Tab-separated table of N, CA, C and O in Angstrom:
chain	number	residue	atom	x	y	z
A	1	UNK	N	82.778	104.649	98.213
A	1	UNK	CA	83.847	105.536	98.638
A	1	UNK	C	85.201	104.926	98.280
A	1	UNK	O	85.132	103.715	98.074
A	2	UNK	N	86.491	105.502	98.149
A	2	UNK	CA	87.625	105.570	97.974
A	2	UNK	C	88.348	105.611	99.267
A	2	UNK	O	88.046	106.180	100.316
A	3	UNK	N	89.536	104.760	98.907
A	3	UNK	CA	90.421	104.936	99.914
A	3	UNK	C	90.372	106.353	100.434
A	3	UNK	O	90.119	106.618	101.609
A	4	UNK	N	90.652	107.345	99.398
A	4	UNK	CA	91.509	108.853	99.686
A	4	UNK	C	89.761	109.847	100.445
A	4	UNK	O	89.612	110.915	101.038
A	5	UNK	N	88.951	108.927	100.054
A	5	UNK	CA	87.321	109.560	100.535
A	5	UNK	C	87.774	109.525	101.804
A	5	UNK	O	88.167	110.488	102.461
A	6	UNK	N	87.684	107.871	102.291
A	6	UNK	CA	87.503	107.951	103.253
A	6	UNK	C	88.837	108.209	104.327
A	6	UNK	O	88.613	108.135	105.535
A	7	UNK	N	90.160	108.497	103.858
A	7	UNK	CA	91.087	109.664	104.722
A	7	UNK	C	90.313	110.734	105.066
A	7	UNK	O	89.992	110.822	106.252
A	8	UNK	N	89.741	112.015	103.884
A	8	UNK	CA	88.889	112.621	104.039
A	8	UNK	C	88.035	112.581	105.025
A	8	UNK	O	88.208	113.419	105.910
A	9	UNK	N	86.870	111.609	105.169
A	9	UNK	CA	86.379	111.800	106.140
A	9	UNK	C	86.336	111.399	107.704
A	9	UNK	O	85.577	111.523	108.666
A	10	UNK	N	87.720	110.790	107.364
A	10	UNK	CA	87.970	110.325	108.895
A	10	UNK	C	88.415	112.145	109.304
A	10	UNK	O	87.781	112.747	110.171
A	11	UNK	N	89.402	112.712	108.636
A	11	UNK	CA	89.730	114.363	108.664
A	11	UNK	C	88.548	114.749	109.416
A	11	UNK	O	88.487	114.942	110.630
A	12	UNK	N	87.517	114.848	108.468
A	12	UNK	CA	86.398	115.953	109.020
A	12	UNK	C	86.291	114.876	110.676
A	12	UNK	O	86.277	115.650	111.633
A	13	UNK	N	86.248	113.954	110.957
A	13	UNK	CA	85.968	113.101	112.485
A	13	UNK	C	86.636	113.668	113.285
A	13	UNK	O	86.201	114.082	114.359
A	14	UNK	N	87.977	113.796	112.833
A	14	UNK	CA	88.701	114.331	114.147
A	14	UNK	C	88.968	115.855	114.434
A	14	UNK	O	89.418	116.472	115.400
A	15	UNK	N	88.433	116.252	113.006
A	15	UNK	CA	87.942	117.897	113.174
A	15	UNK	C	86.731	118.061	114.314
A	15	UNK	O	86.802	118.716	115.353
A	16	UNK	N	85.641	117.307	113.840
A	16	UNK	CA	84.278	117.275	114.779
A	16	UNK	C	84.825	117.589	116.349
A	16	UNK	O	84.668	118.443	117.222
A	17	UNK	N	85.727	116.072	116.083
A	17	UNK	CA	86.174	116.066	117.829
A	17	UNK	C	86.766	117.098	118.429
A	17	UNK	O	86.476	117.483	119.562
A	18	UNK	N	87.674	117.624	117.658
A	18	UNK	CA	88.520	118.811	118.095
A	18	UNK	C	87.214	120.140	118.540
A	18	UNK	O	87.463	120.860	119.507
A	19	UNK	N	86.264	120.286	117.979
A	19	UNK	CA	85.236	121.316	118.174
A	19	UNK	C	84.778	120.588	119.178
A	19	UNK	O	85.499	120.821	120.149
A	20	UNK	N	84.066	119.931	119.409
A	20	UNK	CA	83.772	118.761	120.544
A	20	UNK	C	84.689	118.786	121.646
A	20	UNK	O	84.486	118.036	122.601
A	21	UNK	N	85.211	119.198	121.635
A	21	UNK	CA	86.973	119.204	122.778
A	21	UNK	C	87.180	120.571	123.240
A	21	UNK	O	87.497	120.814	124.404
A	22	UNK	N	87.051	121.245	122.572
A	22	UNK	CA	87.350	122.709	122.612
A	22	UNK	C	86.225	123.402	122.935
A	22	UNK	O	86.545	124.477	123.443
A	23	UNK	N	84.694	123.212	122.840
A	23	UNK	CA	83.237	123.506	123.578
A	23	UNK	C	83.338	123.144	124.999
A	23	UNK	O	82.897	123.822	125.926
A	24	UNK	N	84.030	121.885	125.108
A	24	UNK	CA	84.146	121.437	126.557
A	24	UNK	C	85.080	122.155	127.127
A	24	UNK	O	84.849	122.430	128.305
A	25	UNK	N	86.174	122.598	126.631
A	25	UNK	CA	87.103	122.897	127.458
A	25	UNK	C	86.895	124.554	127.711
A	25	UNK	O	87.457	125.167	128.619
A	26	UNK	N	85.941	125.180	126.688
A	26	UNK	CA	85.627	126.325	127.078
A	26	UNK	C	84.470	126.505	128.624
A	26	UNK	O	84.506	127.325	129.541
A	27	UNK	N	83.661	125.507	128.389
A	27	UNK	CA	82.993	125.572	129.525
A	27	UNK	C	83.581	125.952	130.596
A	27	UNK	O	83.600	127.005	131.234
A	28	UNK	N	84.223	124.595	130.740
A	28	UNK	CA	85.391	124.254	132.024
A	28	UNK	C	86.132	125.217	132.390
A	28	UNK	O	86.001	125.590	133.556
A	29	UNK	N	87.210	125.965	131.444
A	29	UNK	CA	88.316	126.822	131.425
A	29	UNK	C	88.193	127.852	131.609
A	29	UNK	O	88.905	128.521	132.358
A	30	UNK	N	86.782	128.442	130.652
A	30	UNK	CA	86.466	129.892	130.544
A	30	UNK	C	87.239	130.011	129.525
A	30	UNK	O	88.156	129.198	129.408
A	31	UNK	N	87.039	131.160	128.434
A	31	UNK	CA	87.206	131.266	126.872
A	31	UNK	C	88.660	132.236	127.093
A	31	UNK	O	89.620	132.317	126.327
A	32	UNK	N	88.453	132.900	128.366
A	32	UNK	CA	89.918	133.739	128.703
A	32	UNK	C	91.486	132.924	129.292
A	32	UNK	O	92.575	133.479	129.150
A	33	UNK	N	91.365	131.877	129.791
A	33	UNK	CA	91.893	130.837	130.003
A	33	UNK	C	92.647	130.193	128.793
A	33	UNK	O	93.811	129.792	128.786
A	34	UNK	N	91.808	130.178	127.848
A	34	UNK	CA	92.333	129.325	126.761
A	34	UNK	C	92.548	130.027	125.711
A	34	UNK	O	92.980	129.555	124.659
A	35	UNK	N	92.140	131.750	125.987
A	35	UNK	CA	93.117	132.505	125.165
A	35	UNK	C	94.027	133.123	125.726
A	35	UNK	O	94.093	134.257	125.252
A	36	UNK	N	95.077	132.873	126.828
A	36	UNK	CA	95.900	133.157	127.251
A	36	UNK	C	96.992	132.184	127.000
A	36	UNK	O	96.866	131.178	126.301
A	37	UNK	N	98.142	132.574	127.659
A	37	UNK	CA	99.580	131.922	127.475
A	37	UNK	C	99.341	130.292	127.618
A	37	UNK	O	99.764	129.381	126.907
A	38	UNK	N	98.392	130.255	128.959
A	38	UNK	CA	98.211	128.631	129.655
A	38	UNK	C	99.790	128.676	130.849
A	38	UNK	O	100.141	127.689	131.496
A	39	UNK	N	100.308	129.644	130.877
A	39	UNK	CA	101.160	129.249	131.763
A	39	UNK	C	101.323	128.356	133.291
A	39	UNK	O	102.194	127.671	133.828
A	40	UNK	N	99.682	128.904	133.664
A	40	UNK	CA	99.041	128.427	134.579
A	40	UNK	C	98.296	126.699	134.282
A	40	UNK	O	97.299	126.516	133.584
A	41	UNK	N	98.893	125.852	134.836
A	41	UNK	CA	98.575	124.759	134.247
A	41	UNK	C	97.182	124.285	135.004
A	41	UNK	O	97.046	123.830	136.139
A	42	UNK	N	95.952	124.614	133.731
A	42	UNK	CA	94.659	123.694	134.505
A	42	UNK	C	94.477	122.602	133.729
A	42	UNK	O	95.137	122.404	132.708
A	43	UNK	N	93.274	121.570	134.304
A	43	UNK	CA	93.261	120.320	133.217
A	43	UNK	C	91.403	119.742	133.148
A	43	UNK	O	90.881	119.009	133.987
A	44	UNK	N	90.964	120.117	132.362
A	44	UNK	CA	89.785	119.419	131.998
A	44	UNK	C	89.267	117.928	132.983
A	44	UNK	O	90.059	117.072	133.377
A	45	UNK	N	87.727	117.915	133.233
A	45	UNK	CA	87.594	116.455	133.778
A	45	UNK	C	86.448	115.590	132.725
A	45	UNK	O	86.153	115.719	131.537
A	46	UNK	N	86.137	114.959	133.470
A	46	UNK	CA	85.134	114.438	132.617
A	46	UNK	C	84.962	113.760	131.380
A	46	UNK	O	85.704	112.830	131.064
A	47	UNK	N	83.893	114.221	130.548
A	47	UNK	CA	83.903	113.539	129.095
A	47	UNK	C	84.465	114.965	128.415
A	47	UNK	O	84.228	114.912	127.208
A	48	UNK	N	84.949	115.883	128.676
A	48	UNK	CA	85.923	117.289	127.922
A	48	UNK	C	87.261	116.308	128.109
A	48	UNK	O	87.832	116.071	127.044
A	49	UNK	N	87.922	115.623	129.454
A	49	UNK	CA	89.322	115.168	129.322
A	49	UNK	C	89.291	114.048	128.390
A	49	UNK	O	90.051	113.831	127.447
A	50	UNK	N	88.027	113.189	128.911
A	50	UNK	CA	88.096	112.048	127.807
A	50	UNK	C	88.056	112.675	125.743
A	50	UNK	O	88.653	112.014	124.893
A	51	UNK	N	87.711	113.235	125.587
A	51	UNK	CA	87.662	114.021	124.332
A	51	UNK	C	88.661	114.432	124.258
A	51	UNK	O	88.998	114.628	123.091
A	52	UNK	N	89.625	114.776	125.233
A	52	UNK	CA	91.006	115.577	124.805
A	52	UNK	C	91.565	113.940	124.238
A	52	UNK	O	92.008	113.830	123.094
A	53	UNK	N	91.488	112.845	125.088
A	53	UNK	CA	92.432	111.898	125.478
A	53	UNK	C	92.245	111.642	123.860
A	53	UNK	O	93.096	111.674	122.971
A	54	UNK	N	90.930	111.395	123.798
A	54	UNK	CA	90.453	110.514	121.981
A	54	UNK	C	91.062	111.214	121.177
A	54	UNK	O	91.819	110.679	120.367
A	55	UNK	N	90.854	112.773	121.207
A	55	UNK	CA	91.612	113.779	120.354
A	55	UNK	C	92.502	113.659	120.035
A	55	UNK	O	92.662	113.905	118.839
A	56	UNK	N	93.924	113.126	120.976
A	56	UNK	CA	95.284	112.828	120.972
A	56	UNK	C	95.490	111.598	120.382
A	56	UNK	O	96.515	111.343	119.749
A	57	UNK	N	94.473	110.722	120.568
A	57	UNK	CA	94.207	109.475	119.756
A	57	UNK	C	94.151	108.884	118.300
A	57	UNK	O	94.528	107.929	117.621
A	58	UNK	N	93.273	110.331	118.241
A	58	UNK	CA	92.955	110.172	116.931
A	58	UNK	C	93.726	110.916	116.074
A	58	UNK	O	93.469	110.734	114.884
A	59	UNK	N	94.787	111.874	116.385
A	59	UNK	CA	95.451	112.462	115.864
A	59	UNK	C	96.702	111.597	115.615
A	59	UNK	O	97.368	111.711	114.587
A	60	UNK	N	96.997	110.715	116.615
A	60	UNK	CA	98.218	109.432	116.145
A	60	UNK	C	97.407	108.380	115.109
A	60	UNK	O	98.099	107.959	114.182
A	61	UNK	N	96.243	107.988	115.158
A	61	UNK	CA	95.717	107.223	114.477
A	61	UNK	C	96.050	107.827	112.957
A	61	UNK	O	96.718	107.167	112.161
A	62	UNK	N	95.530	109.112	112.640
A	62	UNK	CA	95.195	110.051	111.567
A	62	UNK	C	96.953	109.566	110.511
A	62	UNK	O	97.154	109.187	109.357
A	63	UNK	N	97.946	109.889	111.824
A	63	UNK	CA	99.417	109.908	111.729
A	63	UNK	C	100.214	108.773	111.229
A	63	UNK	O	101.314	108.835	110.680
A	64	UNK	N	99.006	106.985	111.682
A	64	UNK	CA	99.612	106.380	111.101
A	64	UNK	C	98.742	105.742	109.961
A	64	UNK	O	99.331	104.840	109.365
A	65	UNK	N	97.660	105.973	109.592
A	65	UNK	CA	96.270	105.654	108.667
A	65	UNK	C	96.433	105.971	107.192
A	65	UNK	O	96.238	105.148	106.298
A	66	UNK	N	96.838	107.340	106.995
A	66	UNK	CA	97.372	108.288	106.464
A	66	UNK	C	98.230	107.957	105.311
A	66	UNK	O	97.741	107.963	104.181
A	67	UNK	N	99.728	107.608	105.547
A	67	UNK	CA	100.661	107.433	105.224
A	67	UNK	C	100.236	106.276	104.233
A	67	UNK	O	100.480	106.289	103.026
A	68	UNK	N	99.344	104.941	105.133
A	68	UNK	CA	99.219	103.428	104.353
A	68	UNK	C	98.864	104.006	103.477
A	68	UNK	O	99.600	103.940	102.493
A	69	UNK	N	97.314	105.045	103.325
A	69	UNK	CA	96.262	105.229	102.287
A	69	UNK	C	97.235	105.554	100.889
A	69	UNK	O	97.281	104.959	99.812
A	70	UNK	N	98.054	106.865	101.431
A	70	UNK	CA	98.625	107.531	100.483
A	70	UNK	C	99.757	106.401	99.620
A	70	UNK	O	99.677	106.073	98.436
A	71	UNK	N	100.854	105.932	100.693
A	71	UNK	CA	101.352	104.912	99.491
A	71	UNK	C	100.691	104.118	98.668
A	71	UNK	O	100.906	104.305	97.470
A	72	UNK	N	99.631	102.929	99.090
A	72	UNK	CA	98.927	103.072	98.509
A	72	UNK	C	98.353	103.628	96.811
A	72	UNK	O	98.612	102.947	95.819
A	73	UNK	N	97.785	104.577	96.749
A	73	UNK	CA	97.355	105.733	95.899
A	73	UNK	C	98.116	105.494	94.922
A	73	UNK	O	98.011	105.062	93.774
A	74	UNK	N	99.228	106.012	95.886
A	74	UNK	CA	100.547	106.495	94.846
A	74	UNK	C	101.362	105.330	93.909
A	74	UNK	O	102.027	105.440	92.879
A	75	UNK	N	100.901	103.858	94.975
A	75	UNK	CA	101.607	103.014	94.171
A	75	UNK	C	100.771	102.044	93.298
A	75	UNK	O	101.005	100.934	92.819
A	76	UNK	N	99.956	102.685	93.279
A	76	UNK	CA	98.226	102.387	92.239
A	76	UNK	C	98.537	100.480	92.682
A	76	UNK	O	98.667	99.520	91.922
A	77	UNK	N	98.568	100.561	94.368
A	77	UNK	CA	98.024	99.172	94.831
A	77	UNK	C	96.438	99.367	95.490
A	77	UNK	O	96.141	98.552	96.363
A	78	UNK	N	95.710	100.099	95.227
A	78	UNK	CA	94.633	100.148	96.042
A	78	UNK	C	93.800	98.502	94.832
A	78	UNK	O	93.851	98.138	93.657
A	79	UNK	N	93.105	98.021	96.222
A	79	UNK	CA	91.953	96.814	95.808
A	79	UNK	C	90.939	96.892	96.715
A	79	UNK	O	90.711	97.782	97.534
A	80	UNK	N	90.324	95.829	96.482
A	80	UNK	CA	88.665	95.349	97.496
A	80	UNK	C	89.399	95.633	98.988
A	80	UNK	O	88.855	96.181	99.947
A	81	UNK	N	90.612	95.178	98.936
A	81	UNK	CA	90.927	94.599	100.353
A	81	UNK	C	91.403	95.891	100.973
A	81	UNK	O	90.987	96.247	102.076
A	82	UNK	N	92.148	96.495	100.371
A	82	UNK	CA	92.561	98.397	100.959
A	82	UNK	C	91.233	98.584	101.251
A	82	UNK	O	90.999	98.505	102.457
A	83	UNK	N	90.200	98.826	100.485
A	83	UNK	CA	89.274	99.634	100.681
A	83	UNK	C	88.357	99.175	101.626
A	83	UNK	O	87.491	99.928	102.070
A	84	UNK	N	88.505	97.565	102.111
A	84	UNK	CA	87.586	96.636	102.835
A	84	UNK	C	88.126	97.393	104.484
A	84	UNK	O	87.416	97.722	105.435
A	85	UNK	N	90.118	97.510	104.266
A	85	UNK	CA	90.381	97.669	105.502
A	85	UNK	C	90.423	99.164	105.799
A	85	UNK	O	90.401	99.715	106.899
A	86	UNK	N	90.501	99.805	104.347
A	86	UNK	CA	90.243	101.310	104.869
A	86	UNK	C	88.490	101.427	105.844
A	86	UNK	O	88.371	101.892	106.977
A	87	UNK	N	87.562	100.968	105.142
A	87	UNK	CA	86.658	100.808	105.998
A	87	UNK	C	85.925	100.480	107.053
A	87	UNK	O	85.016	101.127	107.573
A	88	UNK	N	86.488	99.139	107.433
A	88	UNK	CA	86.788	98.769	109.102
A	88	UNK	C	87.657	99.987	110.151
A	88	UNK	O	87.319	100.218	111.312
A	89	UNK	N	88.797	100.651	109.451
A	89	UNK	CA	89.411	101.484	109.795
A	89	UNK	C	88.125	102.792	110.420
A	89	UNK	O	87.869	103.176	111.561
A	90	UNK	N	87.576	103.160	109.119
A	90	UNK	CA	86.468	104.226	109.647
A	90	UNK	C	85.447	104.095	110.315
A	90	UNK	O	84.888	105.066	110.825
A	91	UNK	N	85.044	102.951	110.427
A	91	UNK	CA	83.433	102.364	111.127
A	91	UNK	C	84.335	102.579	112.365
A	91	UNK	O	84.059	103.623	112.956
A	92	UNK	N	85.575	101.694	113.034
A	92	UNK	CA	86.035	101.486	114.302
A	92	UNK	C	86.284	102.885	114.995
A	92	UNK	O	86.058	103.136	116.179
A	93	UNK	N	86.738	103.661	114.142
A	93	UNK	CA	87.004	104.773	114.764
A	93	UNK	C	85.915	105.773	115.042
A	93	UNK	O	85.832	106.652	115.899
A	94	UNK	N	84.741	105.226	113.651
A	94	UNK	CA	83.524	106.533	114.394
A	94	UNK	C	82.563	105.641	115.504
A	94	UNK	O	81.647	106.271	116.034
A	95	UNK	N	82.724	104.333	115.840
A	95	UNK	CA	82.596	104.023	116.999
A	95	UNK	C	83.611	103.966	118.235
A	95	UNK	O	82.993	103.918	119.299
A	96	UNK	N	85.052	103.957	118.388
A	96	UNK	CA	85.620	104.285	119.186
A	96	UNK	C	85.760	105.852	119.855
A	96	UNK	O	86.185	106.022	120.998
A	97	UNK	N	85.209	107.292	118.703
A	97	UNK	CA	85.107	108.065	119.685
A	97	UNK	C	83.829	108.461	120.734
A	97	UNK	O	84.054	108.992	121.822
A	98	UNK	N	82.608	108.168	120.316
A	98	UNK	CA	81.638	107.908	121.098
A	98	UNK	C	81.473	107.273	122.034
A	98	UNK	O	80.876	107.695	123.024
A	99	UNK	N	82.018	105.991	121.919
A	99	UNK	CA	82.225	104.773	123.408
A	99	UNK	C	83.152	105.750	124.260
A	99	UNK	O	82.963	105.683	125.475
A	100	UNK	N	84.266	106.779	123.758
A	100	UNK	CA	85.852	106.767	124.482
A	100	UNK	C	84.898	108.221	125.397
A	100	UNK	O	85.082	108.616	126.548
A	101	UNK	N	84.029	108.662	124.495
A	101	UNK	CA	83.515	110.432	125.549
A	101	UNK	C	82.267	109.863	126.107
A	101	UNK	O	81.547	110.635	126.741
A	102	UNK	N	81.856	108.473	125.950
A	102	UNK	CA	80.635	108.487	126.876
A	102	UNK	C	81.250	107.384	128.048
A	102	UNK	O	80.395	107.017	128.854
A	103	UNK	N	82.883	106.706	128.277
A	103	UNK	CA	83.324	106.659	128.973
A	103	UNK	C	83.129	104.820	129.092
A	103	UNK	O	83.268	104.232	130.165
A	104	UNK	N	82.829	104.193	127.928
A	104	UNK	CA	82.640	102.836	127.822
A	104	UNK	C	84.244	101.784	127.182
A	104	UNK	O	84.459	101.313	126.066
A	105	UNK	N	84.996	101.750	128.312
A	105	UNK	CA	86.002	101.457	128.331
A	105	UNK	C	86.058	99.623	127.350
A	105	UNK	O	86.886	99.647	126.439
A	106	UNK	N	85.504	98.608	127.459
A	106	UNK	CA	85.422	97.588	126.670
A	106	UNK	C	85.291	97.823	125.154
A	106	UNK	O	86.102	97.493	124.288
A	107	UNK	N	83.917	98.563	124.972
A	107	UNK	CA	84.206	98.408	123.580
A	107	UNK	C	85.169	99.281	123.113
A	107	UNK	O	85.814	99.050	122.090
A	108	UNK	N	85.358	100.606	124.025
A	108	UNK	CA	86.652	101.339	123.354
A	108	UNK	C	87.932	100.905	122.582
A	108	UNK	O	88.426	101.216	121.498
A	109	UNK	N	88.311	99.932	123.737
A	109	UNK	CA	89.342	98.728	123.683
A	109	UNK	C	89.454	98.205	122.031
A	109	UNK	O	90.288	98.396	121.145
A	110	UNK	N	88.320	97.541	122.101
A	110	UNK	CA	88.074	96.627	120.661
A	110	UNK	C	87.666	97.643	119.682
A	110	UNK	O	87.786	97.353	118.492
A	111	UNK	N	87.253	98.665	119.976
A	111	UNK	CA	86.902	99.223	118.169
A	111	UNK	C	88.427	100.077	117.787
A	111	UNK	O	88.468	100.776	116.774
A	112	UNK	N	89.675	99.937	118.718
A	112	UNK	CA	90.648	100.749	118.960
A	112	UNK	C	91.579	99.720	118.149
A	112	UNK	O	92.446	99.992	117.318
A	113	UNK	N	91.128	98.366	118.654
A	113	UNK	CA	91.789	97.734	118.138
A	113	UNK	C	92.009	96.692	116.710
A	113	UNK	O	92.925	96.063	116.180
A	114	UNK	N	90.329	97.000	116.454
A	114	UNK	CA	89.852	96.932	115.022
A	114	UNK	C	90.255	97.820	113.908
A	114	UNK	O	90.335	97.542	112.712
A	115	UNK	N	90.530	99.095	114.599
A	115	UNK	CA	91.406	100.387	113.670
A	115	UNK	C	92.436	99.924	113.267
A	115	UNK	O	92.690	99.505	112.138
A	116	UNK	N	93.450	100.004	114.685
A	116	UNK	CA	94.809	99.485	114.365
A	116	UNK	C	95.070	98.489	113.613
A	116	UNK	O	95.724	98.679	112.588
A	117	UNK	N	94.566	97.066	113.996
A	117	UNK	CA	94.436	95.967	112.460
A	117	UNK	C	94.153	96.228	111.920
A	117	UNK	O	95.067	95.797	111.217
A	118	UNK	N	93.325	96.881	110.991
A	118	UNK	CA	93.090	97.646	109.703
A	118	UNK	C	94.179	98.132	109.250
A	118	UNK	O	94.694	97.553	108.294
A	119	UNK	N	94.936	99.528	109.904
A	119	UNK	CA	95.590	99.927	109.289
A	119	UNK	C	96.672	99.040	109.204
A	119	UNK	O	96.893	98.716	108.037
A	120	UNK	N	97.767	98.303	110.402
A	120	UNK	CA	98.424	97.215	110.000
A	120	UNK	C	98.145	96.263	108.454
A	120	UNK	O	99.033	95.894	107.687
A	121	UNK	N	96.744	96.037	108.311
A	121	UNK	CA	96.653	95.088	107.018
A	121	UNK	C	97.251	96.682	105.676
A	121	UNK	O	98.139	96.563	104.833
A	122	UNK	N	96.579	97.709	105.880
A	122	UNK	CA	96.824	98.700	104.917
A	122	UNK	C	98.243	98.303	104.548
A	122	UNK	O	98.557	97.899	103.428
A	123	UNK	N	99.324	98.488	105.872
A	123	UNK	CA	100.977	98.678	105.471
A	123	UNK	C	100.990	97.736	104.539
A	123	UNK	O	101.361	98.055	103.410
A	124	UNK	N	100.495	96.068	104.881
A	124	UNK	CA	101.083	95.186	104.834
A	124	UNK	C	100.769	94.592	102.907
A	124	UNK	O	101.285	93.769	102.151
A	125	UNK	N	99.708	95.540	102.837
A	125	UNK	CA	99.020	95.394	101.645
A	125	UNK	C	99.545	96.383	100.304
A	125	UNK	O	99.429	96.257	99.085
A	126	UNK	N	100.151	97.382	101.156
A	126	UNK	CA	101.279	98.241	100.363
A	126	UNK	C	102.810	97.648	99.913
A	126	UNK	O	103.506	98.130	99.019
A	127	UNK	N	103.118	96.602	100.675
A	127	UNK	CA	104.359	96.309	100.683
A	127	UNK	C	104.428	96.028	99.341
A	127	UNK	O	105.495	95.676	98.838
């Protein structure tokens, strides 16, 4: 796989989740609930809130992952080592959302934080 692959399929991950998020929250909400205004403020519990929480997670992750890959690309610096940390990047994260909705707070921690160093090495490897 490629750096720009695996942006890609981190995409489809946090797509999954978002369907994964939105099954739960239909349960919970009722499908009329969440096609309305929402003016009425309700809030998900469980592994549906924890899925929202990862959701929001992974959508800042996506926000800062993203950007490294693409400079990157663009500045035809991709090597072993982009692609070593683009990949730690994706393993951590398709184990951080499973630990984060089945509510396993330790390893969450560390595969959260195996992402983030990853992408940190990405910037640093663009410079």
């Amino acid at each position: 796989m490629t750096e720009t692959t695996i942006l890609a399929v981190y995409g489809l991950l946090v797509l999954l989740t978002l369907l994964l998020q939105v099954l739960g929250a239909t349960r919970q909400l009722s499908m009329g609930y969440l096609m309305s205004s929402r003016d009425e403020g309700r809030s998900t519990t469980g592994m549906t809130a924890r899925l929202e929480r990862a959701l929001d997670n992974s959508v800042v992750a996506m926000a800062l992952f993203a950007p490294a890959i693409l400079v990157l690309v663009a500045l035809d610096r991709t090597s072993n080592a982009s692609l070593l940390a683009a990949n730690v990047f994706l393993i951590a994260r398709i184990i951080y959302l499973p630990v984060y909705a089945l509510g396993i707070p330790a390893i969450r921690t560390l595969a959260w934080l195996a992402g983030f160093a990853a992408t940190a090495v990405l910037y640093v490897l663009a410079l």
